[in-house]
Amino acid sequence: MRFILFFILSISILFATQIKLTEKQANFIAQKVWQNEGAGLDKYLVHWNEGEDFASVGIGHFIWFSKGHMERFREVFPMVVASMEEKGVKMPSWLNSKTPLPWNSKEEFYAAKKAKSKKYVQLFKFLKATMPEQADFMAQRLSAALSQMLETIEEPEKQQLIKKRFYEVMHNKDGSVNERGLYVLLDYTNFKGEGTLKSERYKGEGWGLLQVLEHMNPKEANKLKAFAESAKAMLSRRIKNSPPARGEERWRKGWNVRLDTYWK
């Protein structure tokens, strides 16, 4: 009997957060995320940020590595492409989920962008045409985030706390989906990850969705505000712990502006 109950509980955890976006929701979230990541400007749809060794592409500035590159952060763009492959989305003939970034350095990338090379133009048009599909991927990623987070936690009490706060952000008090709460969870998971990768740590401390949920103020009645304030604290801790050479302080203001959209 215990095994059966455990099995049922496990299944409920795995599938309780399957998120399906309507076309209206997908377009809304795509535009909100794109405004956060690239100010809604085409020139930032295929981009390479200062101080980083990888490109950031699409509405979510999904990380994409060149061939042979290794990094502490999760490479997400191949996951986006794999999601689209499953749905039969048309894409450039040279692009698939195994394709590395075509440019080996920031200099090569900007040269291709300036020259409007064939691959750059095809990539841009593909990303411009598939914004709702990119939002759908983000929903898929969030669907798996809760179970992924719970698998990393040993204490039952903490598992229940994380699950409770996840649903408090996503749902209204009557149990219906809060669209802004859904946007908040989707955006932050895309923005800073689930918080489960040990490589995404500075001095052993993470800054992802898991850490934000863990440090929410339980006395704050507005759960979206509580989430935003916790996220600010986690990113402030990240900046403090980051290697000085990365100069992450320069991102604080923009990060905080983004987080304020979660509740203001």
PDB file of N, CA and C in Angstrom, residues 141-219:
ATOM      1  N   ARG A 141       9.375  23.880 -20.194  1.00  0.00           N
ATOM      2  CA  ARG A 141      10.476  23.878 -19.223  1.00  0.00           C
ATOM      3  C   ARG A 141       9.948  24.093 -17.817  1.00  0.00           C
ATOM      4  N   LEU A 142       9.002  25.025 -17.669  1.00  0.00           N
ATOM      5  CA  LEU A 142       8.423  25.261 -16.358  1.00  0.00           C
ATOM      6  C   LEU A 142       7.627  24.050 -15.883  1.00  0.00           C
ATOM      7  N   SER A 143       6.974  23.347 -16.811  1.00  0.00           N
ATOM      8  CA  SER A 143       6.208  22.152 -16.450  1.00  0.00           C
ATOM      9  C   SER A 143       7.082  21.125 -15.744  1.00  0.00           C
ATOM     10  N   ALA A 144       8.336  21.045 -16.161  1.00  0.00           N
ATOM     11  CA  ALA A 144       9.260  20.065 -15.577  1.00  0.00           C
ATOM     12  C   ALA A 144      10.018  20.612 -14.374  1.00  0.00           C
ATOM     13  N   ALA A 145       9.918  21.926 -14.150  1.00  0.00           N
ATOM     14  CA  ALA A 145      10.767  22.560 -13.134  1.00  0.00           C
ATOM     15  C   ALA A 145      10.451  22.099 -11.719  1.00  0.00           C
ATOM     16  N   LEU A 146       9.166  21.960 -11.388  1.00  0.00           N
ATOM     17  CA  LEU A 146       8.819  21.610 -10.017  1.00  0.00           C
ATOM     18  C   LEU A 146       9.358  20.248  -9.631  1.00  0.00           C
ATOM     19  N   SER A 147       9.089  19.238 -10.441  1.00  0.00           N
ATOM     20  CA  SER A 147       9.595  17.907 -10.113  1.00  0.00           C
ATOM     21  C   SER A 147      11.123  17.891 -10.105  1.00  0.00           C
ATOM     22  N   GLN A 148      11.733  18.655 -11.008  1.00  0.00           N
ATOM     23  CA  GLN A 148      13.195  18.734 -11.056  1.00  0.00           C
ATOM     24  C   GLN A 148      13.746  19.326  -9.763  1.00  0.00           C
ATOM     25  N   MET A 149      13.095  20.351  -9.256  1.00  0.00           N
ATOM     26  CA  MET A 149      13.529  20.965  -8.000  1.00  0.00           C
ATOM     27  C   MET A 149      13.337  20.008  -6.825  1.00  0.00           C
ATOM     28  N   LEU A 150      12.165  19.360  -6.773  1.00  0.00           N
ATOM     29  CA  LEU A 150      11.869  18.473  -5.644  1.00  0.00           C
ATOM     30  C   LEU A 150      12.825  17.286  -5.580  1.00  0.00           C
ATOM     31  N   GLU A 151      13.287  16.835  -6.736  1.00  0.00           N
ATOM     32  CA  GLU A 151      14.221  15.701  -6.774  1.00  0.00           C
ATOM     33  C   GLU A 151      15.558  16.028  -6.121  1.00  0.00           C
ATOM     34  N   THR A 152      15.882  17.317  -6.022  1.00  0.00           N
ATOM     35  CA  THR A 152      17.167  17.711  -5.430  1.00  0.00           C
ATOM     36  C   THR A 152      17.067  17.945  -3.923  1.00  0.00           C
ATOM     37  N   ILE A 153      15.854  17.830  -3.372  1.00  0.00           N
ATOM     38  CA  ILE A 153      15.626  18.120  -1.956  1.00  0.00           C
ATOM     39  C   ILE A 153      15.345  16.822  -1.195  1.00  0.00           C
ATOM     40  N   GLU A 154      16.057  16.609  -0.103  1.00  0.00           N
ATOM     41  CA  GLU A 154      15.873  15.391   0.689  1.00  0.00           C
ATOM     42  C   GLU A 154      14.804  15.546   1.767  1.00  0.00           C
ATOM     43  N   GLU A 155      14.677  16.732   2.355  1.00  0.00           N
ATOM     44  CA  GLU A 155      13.763  16.925   3.471  1.00  0.00           C
ATOM     45  C   GLU A 155      12.319  17.064   2.992  1.00  0.00           C
ATOM     46  N   PRO A 156      11.400  16.202   3.454  1.00  0.00           N
ATOM     47  CA  PRO A 156       9.985  16.280   3.042  1.00  0.00           C
ATOM     48  C   PRO A 156       9.354  17.635   3.341  1.00  0.00           C
ATOM     49  N   GLU A 157       9.717  18.241   4.473  1.00  0.00           N
ATOM     50  CA  GLU A 157       9.141  19.534   4.842  1.00  0.00           C
ATOM     51  C   GLU A 157       9.527  20.609   3.842  1.00  0.00           C
ATOM     52  N   LYS A 158      10.785  20.590   3.403  1.00  0.00           N
ATOM     53  CA  LYS A 158      11.236  21.585   2.429  1.00  0.00           C
ATOM     54  C   LYS A 158      10.600  21.316   1.068  1.00  0.00           C
ATOM     55  N   GLN A 159      10.426  20.054   0.694  1.00  0.00           N
ATOM     56  CA  GLN A 159       9.738  19.729  -0.554  1.00  0.00           C
ATOM     57  C   GLN A 159       8.342  20.337  -0.568  1.00  0.00           C
ATOM     58  N   GLN A 160       7.619  20.165   0.542  1.00  0.00           N
ATOM     59  CA  GLN A 160       6.264  20.690   0.630  1.00  0.00           C
ATOM     60  C   GLN A 160       6.249  22.219   0.591  1.00  0.00           C
ATOM     61  N   LEU A 161       7.242  22.838   1.211  1.00  0.00           N
ATOM     62  CA  LEU A 161       7.338  24.297   1.210  1.00  0.00           C
ATOM     63  C   LEU A 161       7.531  24.828  -0.208  1.00  0.00           C
ATOM     64  N   ILE A 162       8.457  24.224  -0.948  1.00  0.00           N
ATOM     65  CA  ILE A 162       8.733  24.667  -2.319  1.00  0.00           C
ATOM     66  C   ILE A 162       7.506  24.467  -3.195  1.00  0.00           C
ATOM     67  N   LYS A 163       6.860  23.322  -3.058  1.00  0.00           N
ATOM     68  CA  LYS A 163       5.658  23.033  -3.853  1.00  0.00           C
ATOM     69  C   LYS A 163       4.555  24.038  -3.526  1.00  0.00           C
ATOM     70  N   LYS A 164       4.355  24.316  -2.245  1.00  0.00           N
ATOM     71  CA  LYS A 164       3.324  25.254  -1.794  1.00  0.00           C
ATOM     72  C   LYS A 164       3.569  26.637  -2.371  1.00  0.00           C
ATOM     73  N   ARG A 165       4.803  27.119  -2.309  1.00  0.00           N
ATOM     74  CA  ARG A 165       5.109  28.468  -2.800  1.00  0.00           C
ATOM     75  C   ARG A 165       5.030  28.550  -4.322  1.00  0.00           C
ATOM     76  N   PHE A 166       5.420  27.493  -4.998  1.00  0.00           N
ATOM     77  CA  PHE A 166       5.304  27.429  -6.456  1.00  0.00           C
ATOM     78  C   PHE A 166       3.848  27.662  -6.861  1.00  0.00           C
ATOM     79  N   TYR A 167       2.942  26.932  -6.208  1.00  0.00           N
ATOM     80  CA  TYR A 167       1.518  27.049  -6.549  1.00  0.00           C
ATOM     81  C   TYR A 167       0.921  28.371  -6.086  1.00  0.00           C
ATOM     82  N   GLU A 168       1.422  28.929  -4.978  1.00  0.00           N
ATOM     83  CA  GLU A 168       0.939  30.225  -4.515  1.00  0.00           C
ATOM     84  C   GLU A 168       1.244  31.324  -5.519  1.00  0.00           C
ATOM     85  N   VAL A 169       2.392  31.235  -6.173  1.00  0.00           N
ATOM     86  CA  VAL A 169       2.754  32.226  -7.190  1.00  0.00           C
ATOM     87  C   VAL A 169       1.922  32.009  -8.460  1.00  0.00           C
ATOM     88  N   MET A 170       1.714  30.758  -8.828  1.00  0.00           N
ATOM     89  CA  MET A 170       1.030  30.457 -10.088  1.00  0.00           C
ATOM     90  C   MET A 170      -0.480  30.631 -10.018  1.00  0.00           C
ATOM     91  N   HIS A 171      -1.079  30.415  -8.839  1.00  0.00           N
ATOM     92  CA  HIS A 171      -2.538  30.373  -8.736  1.00  0.00           C
ATOM     93  C   HIS A 171      -3.119  31.511  -7.899  1.00  0.00           C
ATOM     94  N   ASN A 172      -4.357  31.859  -8.226  1.00  0.00           N
ATOM     95  CA  ASN A 172      -5.143  32.757  -7.377  1.00  0.00           C
ATOM     96  C   ASN A 172      -5.633  31.964  -6.171  1.00  0.00           C
ATOM     97  N   LYS A 173      -6.213  32.651  -5.213  1.00  0.00           N
ATOM     98  CA  LYS A 173      -6.682  31.981  -3.999  1.00  0.00           C
ATOM     99  C   LYS A 173      -7.782  30.965  -4.280  1.00  0.00           C
ATOM    100  N   ASP A 174      -8.531  31.166  -5.383  1.00  0.00           N
ATOM    101  CA  ASP A 174      -9.603  30.221  -5.723  1.00  0.00           C
ATOM    102  C   ASP A 174      -9.097  29.020  -6.519  1.00  0.00           C
ATOM    103  N   GLY A 175      -7.768  28.960  -6.747  1.00  0.00           N
ATOM    104  CA  GLY A 175      -7.182  27.832  -7.458  1.00  0.00           C
ATOM    105  C   GLY A 175      -7.040  28.028  -8.947  1.00  0.00           C
ATOM    106  N   SER A 176      -7.588  29.116  -9.486  1.00  0.00           N
ATOM    107  CA  SER A 176      -7.448  29.395 -10.919  1.00  0.00           C
ATOM    108  C   SER A 176      -6.051  29.914 -11.218  1.00  0.00           C
ATOM    109  N   VAL A 177      -5.640  29.781 -12.463  1.00  0.00           N
ATOM    110  CA  VAL A 177      -4.303  30.225 -12.851  1.00  0.00           C
ATOM    111  C   VAL A 177      -4.239  31.749 -12.869  1.00  0.00           C
ATOM    112  N   ASN A 178      -3.257  32.290 -12.201  1.00  0.00           N
ATOM    113  CA  ASN A 178      -2.971  33.718 -12.227  1.00  0.00           C
ATOM    114  C   ASN A 178      -2.021  33.957 -13.399  1.00  0.00           C
ATOM    115  N   GLU A 179      -2.488  34.631 -14.440  1.00  0.00           N
ATOM    116  CA  GLU A 179      -1.670  34.773 -15.650  1.00  0.00           C
ATOM    117  C   GLU A 179      -0.382  35.528 -15.388  1.00  0.00           C
ATOM    118  N   ARG A 180      -0.422  36.515 -14.509  1.00  0.00           N
ATOM    119  CA  ARG A 180       0.818  37.221 -14.184  1.00  0.00           C
ATOM    120  C   ARG A 180       1.750  36.295 -13.419  1.00  0.00           C
ATOM    121  N   GLY A 181       1.199  35.500 -12.512  1.00  0.00           N
ATOM    122  CA  GLY A 181       2.016  34.546 -11.778  1.00  0.00           C
ATOM    123  C   GLY A 181       2.657  33.533 -12.711  1.00  0.00           C
ATOM    124  N   LEU A 182       1.908  33.088 -13.710  1.00  0.00           N
ATOM    125  CA  LEU A 182       2.451  32.171 -14.701  1.00  0.00           C
ATOM    126  C   LEU A 182       3.591  32.829 -15.464  1.00  0.00           C
ATOM    127  N   TYR A 183       3.389  34.080 -15.851  1.00  0.00           N
ATOM    128  CA  TYR A 183       4.446  34.835 -16.526  1.00  0.00           C
ATOM    129  C   TYR A 183       5.687  34.947 -15.649  1.00  0.00           C
ATOM    130  N   VAL A 184       5.486  35.238 -14.352  1.00  0.00           N
ATOM    131  CA  VAL A 184       6.608  35.392 -13.420  1.00  0.00           C
ATOM    132  C   VAL A 184       7.449  34.116 -13.362  1.00  0.00           C
ATOM    133  N   LEU A 185       6.794  32.972 -13.192  1.00  0.00           N
ATOM    134  CA  LEU A 185       7.520  31.701 -13.095  1.00  0.00           C
ATOM    135  C   LEU A 185       8.204  31.343 -14.409  1.00  0.00           C
ATOM    136  N   LEU A 186       7.490  31.544 -15.525  1.00  0.00           N
ATOM    137  CA  LEU A 186       8.083  31.273 -16.840  1.00  0.00           C
ATOM    138  C   LEU A 186       9.298  32.154 -17.078  1.00  0.00           C
ATOM    139  N   ASP A 187       9.122  33.448 -16.807  1.00  0.00           N
ATOM    140  CA  ASP A 187      10.189  34.396 -17.098  1.00  0.00           C
ATOM    141  C   ASP A 187      11.407  34.138 -16.230  1.00  0.00           C
ATOM    142  N   TYR A 188      11.208  33.925 -14.925  1.00  0.00           N
ATOM    143  CA  TYR A 188      12.375  33.753 -14.056  1.00  0.00           C
ATOM    144  C   TYR A 188      13.104  32.443 -14.335  1.00  0.00           C
ATOM    145  N   THR A 189      12.351  31.388 -14.629  1.00  0.00           N
ATOM    146  CA  THR A 189      13.003  30.112 -14.949  1.00  0.00           C
ATOM    147  C   THR A 189      13.846  30.249 -16.202  1.00  0.00           C
ATOM    148  N   ASN A 190      13.321  30.975 -17.192  1.00  0.00           N
ATOM    149  CA  ASN A 190      14.105  31.214 -18.400  1.00  0.00           C
ATOM    150  C   ASN A 190      15.276  32.150 -18.117  1.00  0.00           C
ATOM    151  N   PHE A 191      15.038  33.146 -17.275  1.00  0.00           N
ATOM    152  CA  PHE A 191      16.015  34.188 -16.965  1.00  0.00           C
ATOM    153  C   PHE A 191      17.214  33.651 -16.190  1.00  0.00           C
ATOM    154  N   LYS A 192      16.951  32.889 -15.122  1.00  0.00           N
ATOM    155  CA  LYS A 192      18.040  32.452 -14.256  1.00  0.00           C
ATOM    156  C   LYS A 192      18.012  30.962 -13.914  1.00  0.00           C
ATOM    157  N   GLY A 193      17.170  30.200 -14.597  1.00  0.00           N
ATOM    158  CA  GLY A 193      17.213  28.754 -14.451  1.00  0.00           C
ATOM    159  C   GLY A 193      16.443  28.213 -13.255  1.00  0.00           C
ATOM    160  N   GLU A 194      16.398  26.891 -13.195  1.00  0.00           N
ATOM    161  CA  GLU A 194      15.672  26.214 -12.123  1.00  0.00           C
ATOM    162  C   GLU A 194      16.388  26.272 -10.783  1.00  0.00           C
ATOM    163  N   GLY A 195      17.695  26.511 -10.802  1.00  0.00           N
ATOM    164  CA  GLY A 195      18.460  26.544  -9.555  1.00  0.00           C
ATOM    165  C   GLY A 195      18.916  25.174  -9.093  1.00  0.00           C
ATOM    166  N   THR A 196      18.885  24.182  -9.995  1.00  0.00           N
ATOM    167  CA  THR A 196      19.231  22.811  -9.617  1.00  0.00           C
ATOM    168  C   THR A 196      20.626  22.388 -10.070  1.00  0.00           C
ATOM    169  N   LEU A 197      21.214  23.112 -10.998  1.00  0.00           N
ATOM    170  CA  LEU A 197      22.555  22.746 -11.470  1.00  0.00           C
ATOM    171  C   LEU A 197      23.618  23.184 -10.464  1.00  0.00           C
ATOM    172  N   LYS A 198      24.457  22.256 -10.045  1.00  0.00           N
ATOM    173  CA  LYS A 198      25.533  22.604  -9.112  1.00  0.00           C
ATOM    174  C   LYS A 198      26.556  23.530  -9.767  1.00  0.00           C
ATOM    175  N   SER A 199      26.646  23.467 -11.091  1.00  0.00           N
ATOM    176  CA  SER A 199      27.598  24.344 -11.781  1.00  0.00           C
ATOM    177  C   SER A 199      27.122  25.792 -11.786  1.00  0.00           C
ATOM    178  N   GLU A 200      25.802  26.004 -11.628  1.00  0.00           N
ATOM    179  CA  GLU A 200      25.267  27.367 -11.599  1.00  0.00           C
ATOM    180  C   GLU A 200      25.242  27.853 -10.149  1.00  0.00           C
ATOM    181  N   ARG A 201      26.432  27.992  -9.616  1.00  0.00           N
ATOM    182  CA  ARG A 201      26.638  28.441  -8.237  1.00  0.00           C
ATOM    183  C   ARG A 201      27.883  29.331  -8.201  1.00  0.00           C
ATOM    184  N   TYR A 202      27.873  30.299  -7.329  1.00  0.00           N
ATOM    185  CA  TYR A 202      29.073  31.026  -6.957  1.00  0.00           C
ATOM    186  C   TYR A 202      29.262  30.781  -5.456  1.00  0.00           C
ATOM    187  N   LYS A 203      30.441  30.315  -5.087  1.00  0.00           N
ATOM    188  CA  LYS A 203      30.746  30.002  -3.687  1.00  0.00           C
ATOM    189  C   LYS A 203      29.691  29.077  -3.083  1.00  0.00           C
ATOM    190  N   GLY A 204      29.189  28.161  -3.913  1.00  0.00           N
ATOM    191  CA  GLY A 204      28.244  27.159  -3.457  1.00  0.00           C
ATOM    192  C   GLY A 204      26.810  27.641  -3.326  1.00  0.00           C
ATOM    193  N   GLU A 205      26.535  28.889  -3.702  1.00  0.00           N
ATOM    194  CA  GLU A 205      25.193  29.445  -3.532  1.00  0.00           C
ATOM    195  C   GLU A 205      24.569  29.777  -4.889  1.00  0.00           C
ATOM    196  N   GLY A 206      23.328  29.301  -5.090  1.00  0.00           N
ATOM    197  CA  GLY A 206      22.639  29.501  -6.356  1.00  0.00           C
ATOM    198  C   GLY A 206      21.704  30.698  -6.346  1.00  0.00           C
ATOM    199  N   TRP A 207      21.069  30.933  -7.502  1.00  0.00           N
ATOM    200  CA  TRP A 207      20.214  32.111  -7.660  1.00  0.00           C
ATOM    201  C   TRP A 207      18.990  31.794  -8.537  1.00  0.00           C
ATOM    202  N   GLY A 208      18.699  30.509  -8.725  1.00  0.00           N
ATOM    203  CA  GLY A 208      17.613  30.111  -9.609  1.00  0.00           C
ATOM    204  C   GLY A 208      16.255  30.092  -8.930  1.00  0.00           C
ATOM    205  N   LEU A 209      15.280  29.517  -9.633  1.00  0.00           N
ATOM    206  CA  LEU A 209      13.905  29.461  -9.140  1.00  0.00           C
ATOM    207  C   LEU A 209      13.819  28.809  -7.769  1.00  0.00           C
ATOM    208  N   LEU A 210      14.545  27.719  -7.572  1.00  0.00           N
ATOM    209  CA  LEU A 210      14.512  27.010  -6.295  1.00  0.00           C
ATOM    210  C   LEU A 210      14.929  27.912  -5.150  1.00  0.00           C
ATOM    211  N   GLN A 211      16.014  28.640  -5.321  1.00  0.00           N
ATOM    212  CA  GLN A 211      16.506  29.495  -4.247  1.00  0.00           C
ATOM    213  C   GLN A 211      15.545  30.661  -3.971  1.00  0.00           C
ATOM    214  N   VAL A 212      14.930  31.183  -5.037  1.00  0.00           N
ATOM    215  CA  VAL A 212      13.979  32.283  -4.862  1.00  0.00           C
ATOM    216  C   VAL A 212      12.767  31.814  -4.064  1.00  0.00           C
ATOM    217  N   LEU A 213      12.204  30.665  -4.424  1.00  0.00           N
ATOM    218  CA  LEU A 213      11.053  30.134  -3.696  1.00  0.00           C
ATOM    219  C   LEU A 213      11.411  29.858  -2.233  1.00  0.00           C
ATOM    220  N   GLU A 214      12.602  29.330  -2.016  1.00  0.00           N
ATOM    221  CA  GLU A 214      13.042  28.981  -0.662  1.00  0.00           C
ATOM    222  C   GLU A 214      13.127  30.206   0.239  1.00  0.00           C
ATOM    223  N   HIS A 215      13.516  31.357  -0.325  1.00  0.00           N
ATOM    224  CA  HIS A 215      13.779  32.536   0.501  1.00  0.00           C
ATOM    225  C   HIS A 215      12.658  33.575   0.462  1.00  0.00           C
ATOM    226  N   MET A 216      11.491  33.219  -0.068  1.00  0.00           N
ATOM    227  CA  MET A 216      10.356  34.147  -0.054  1.00  0.00           C
ATOM    228  C   MET A 216       9.928  34.463   1.376  1.00  0.00           C
ATOM    229  N   ASN A 217       9.525  35.699   1.604  1.00  0.00           N
ATOM    230  CA  ASN A 217       9.063  36.135   2.925  1.00  0.00           C
ATOM    231  C   ASN A 217       7.649  35.597   3.164  1.00  0.00           C
ATOM    232  N   PRO A 218       7.468  34.689   4.116  1.00  0.00           N
ATOM    233  CA  PRO A 218       6.150  34.094   4.347  1.00  0.00           C
ATOM    234  C   PRO A 218       5.132  35.089   4.894  1.00  0.00           C
ATOM    235  N   LYS A 219       5.602  36.223   5.429  1.00  0.00           N
ATOM    236  CA  LYS A 219       4.695  37.217   6.012  1.00  0.00           C
ATOM    237  C   LYS A 219       4.146  38.189   4.969  1.00  0.00           C
TER     238      LYS A 219
END
